[in-house]
Short mmCIF file of C-alpha atoms in Angstrom, two decimals:
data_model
loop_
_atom_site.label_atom_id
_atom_site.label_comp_id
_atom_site.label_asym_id
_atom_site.label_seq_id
_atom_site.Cartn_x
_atom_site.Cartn_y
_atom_site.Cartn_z
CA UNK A 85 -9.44 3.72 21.01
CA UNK A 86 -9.32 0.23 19.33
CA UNK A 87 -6.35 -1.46 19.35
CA UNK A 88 -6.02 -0.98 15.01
CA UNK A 89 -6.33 2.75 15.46
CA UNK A 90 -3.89 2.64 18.12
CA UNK A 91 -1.17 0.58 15.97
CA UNK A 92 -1.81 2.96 13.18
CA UNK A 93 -1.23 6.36 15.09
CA UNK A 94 1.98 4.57 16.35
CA UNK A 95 3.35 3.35 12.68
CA UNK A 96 1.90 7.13 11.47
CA UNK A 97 4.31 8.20 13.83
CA UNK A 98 7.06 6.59 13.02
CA UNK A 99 6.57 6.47 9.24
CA UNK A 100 5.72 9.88 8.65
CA UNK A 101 7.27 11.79 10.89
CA UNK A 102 10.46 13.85 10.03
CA UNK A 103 8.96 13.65 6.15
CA UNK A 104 7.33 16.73 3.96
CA UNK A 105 4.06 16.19 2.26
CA UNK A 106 6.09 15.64 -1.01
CA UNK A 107 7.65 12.55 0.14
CA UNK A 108 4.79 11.31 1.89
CA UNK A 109 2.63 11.34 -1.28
CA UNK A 110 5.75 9.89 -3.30
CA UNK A 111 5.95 7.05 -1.02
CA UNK A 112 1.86 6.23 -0.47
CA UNK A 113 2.37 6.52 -4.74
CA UNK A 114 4.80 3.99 -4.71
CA UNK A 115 2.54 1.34 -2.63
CA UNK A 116 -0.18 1.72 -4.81
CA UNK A 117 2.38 1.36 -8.03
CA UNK A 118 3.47 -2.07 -6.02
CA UNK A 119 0.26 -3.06 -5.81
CA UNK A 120 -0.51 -2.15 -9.80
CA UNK A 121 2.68 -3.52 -11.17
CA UNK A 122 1.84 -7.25 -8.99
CA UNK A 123 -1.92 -7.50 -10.66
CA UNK A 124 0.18 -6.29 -14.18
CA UNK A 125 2.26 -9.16 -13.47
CA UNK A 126 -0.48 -11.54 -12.85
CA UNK A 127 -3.12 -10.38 -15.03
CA UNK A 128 -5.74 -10.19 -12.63
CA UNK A 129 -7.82 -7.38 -11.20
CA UNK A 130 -7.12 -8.61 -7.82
CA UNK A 131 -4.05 -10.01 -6.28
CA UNK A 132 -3.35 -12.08 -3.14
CA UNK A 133 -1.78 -8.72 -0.28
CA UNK A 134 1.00 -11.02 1.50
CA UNK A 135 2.37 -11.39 -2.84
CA UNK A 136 1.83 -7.47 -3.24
CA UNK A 137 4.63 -7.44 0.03
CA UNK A 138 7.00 -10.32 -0.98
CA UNK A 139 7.37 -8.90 -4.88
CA UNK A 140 8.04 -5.33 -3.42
CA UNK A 141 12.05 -5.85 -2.89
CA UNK A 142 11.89 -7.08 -6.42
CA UNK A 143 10.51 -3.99 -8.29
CA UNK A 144 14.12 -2.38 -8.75
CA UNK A 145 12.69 0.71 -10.65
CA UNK A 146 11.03 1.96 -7.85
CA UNK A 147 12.01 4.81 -5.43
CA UNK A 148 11.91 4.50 -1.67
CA UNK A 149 13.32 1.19 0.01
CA UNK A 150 10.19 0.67 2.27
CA UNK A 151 9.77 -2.04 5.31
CA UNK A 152 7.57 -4.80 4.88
CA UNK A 153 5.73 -2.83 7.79
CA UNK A 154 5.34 0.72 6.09
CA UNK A 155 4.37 -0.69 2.84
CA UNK A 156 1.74 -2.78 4.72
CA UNK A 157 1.05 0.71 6.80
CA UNK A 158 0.71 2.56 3.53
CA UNK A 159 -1.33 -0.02 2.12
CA UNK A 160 -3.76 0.73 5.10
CA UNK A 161 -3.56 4.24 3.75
CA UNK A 162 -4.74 3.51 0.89
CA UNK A 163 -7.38 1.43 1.75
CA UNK A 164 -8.53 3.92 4.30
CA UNK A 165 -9.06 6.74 1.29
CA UNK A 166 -10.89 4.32 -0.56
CA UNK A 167 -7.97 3.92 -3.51
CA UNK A 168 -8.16 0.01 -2.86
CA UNK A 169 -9.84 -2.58 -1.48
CA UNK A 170 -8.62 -5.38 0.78
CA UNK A 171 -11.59 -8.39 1.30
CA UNK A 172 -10.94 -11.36 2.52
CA UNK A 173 -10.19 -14.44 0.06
CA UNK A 174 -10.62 -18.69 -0.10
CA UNK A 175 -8.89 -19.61 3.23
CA UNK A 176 -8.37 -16.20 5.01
CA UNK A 177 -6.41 -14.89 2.01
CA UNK A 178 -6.61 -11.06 1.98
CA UNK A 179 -7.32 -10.75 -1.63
CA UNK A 180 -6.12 -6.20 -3.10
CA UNK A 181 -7.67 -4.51 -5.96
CA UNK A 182 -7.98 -1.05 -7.33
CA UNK A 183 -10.98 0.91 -6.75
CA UNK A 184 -12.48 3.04 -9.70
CA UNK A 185 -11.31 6.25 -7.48
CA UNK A 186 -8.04 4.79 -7.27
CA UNK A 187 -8.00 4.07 -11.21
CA UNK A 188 -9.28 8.19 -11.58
CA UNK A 189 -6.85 9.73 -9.29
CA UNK A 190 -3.30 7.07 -9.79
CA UNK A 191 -4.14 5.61 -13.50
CA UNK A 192 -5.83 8.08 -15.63
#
């Protein structure tokens, strides 16, 4: 087991645990809506992760009051099913977009 699969069960753990599937969808909704709203913001189809996290506490209208560590583990999530993608940017920025499957299941 690599050491990323391992820090994901544990944050899986302790993120999702204690929560119905109703909750867990409405919280892995609102990342992705974080993520949407910040490219909205900057008019780009891709945004800089690390400004997706630090404009999270601003986005009042939004649900759950997540930790910079589950939004970045839900982030994962979503990047793991293919919703987004994470590559890395000009000088080791991880640069987030919205995949056309994201845009089909979240936007349409």
């Amino acid at each position: 087991m690599t050491t990323e699969t391992k820090e994901l069960l544990e944050q899986r753990e302790r993120y999702n645990n204690g929560r119905d599937i109703k909750e867990l969808a409405s919280r892995n909704r609102e990342a992705f809506k974080t993520i949407l709203k910040t490219m909205q913001l900057n008019d780009n189809a891709e945004v800089p992760l690390i400004t997706v996290t630090m404009m999270y506490p601003n986005y009042v209208d939004l649900e759950h009051s997540m930790t910079e560590d589950e939004l970045n583990f839900r982030i994962k999530l979503l990047e793991n099913a293919g919703l987004i993608s994470v590559r890395e940017g000009s000088f080791g920025t991880q640069m987030v977009s919205i995949t056309e499957y994201g845009t089909q299941r979240y936007i349409a």
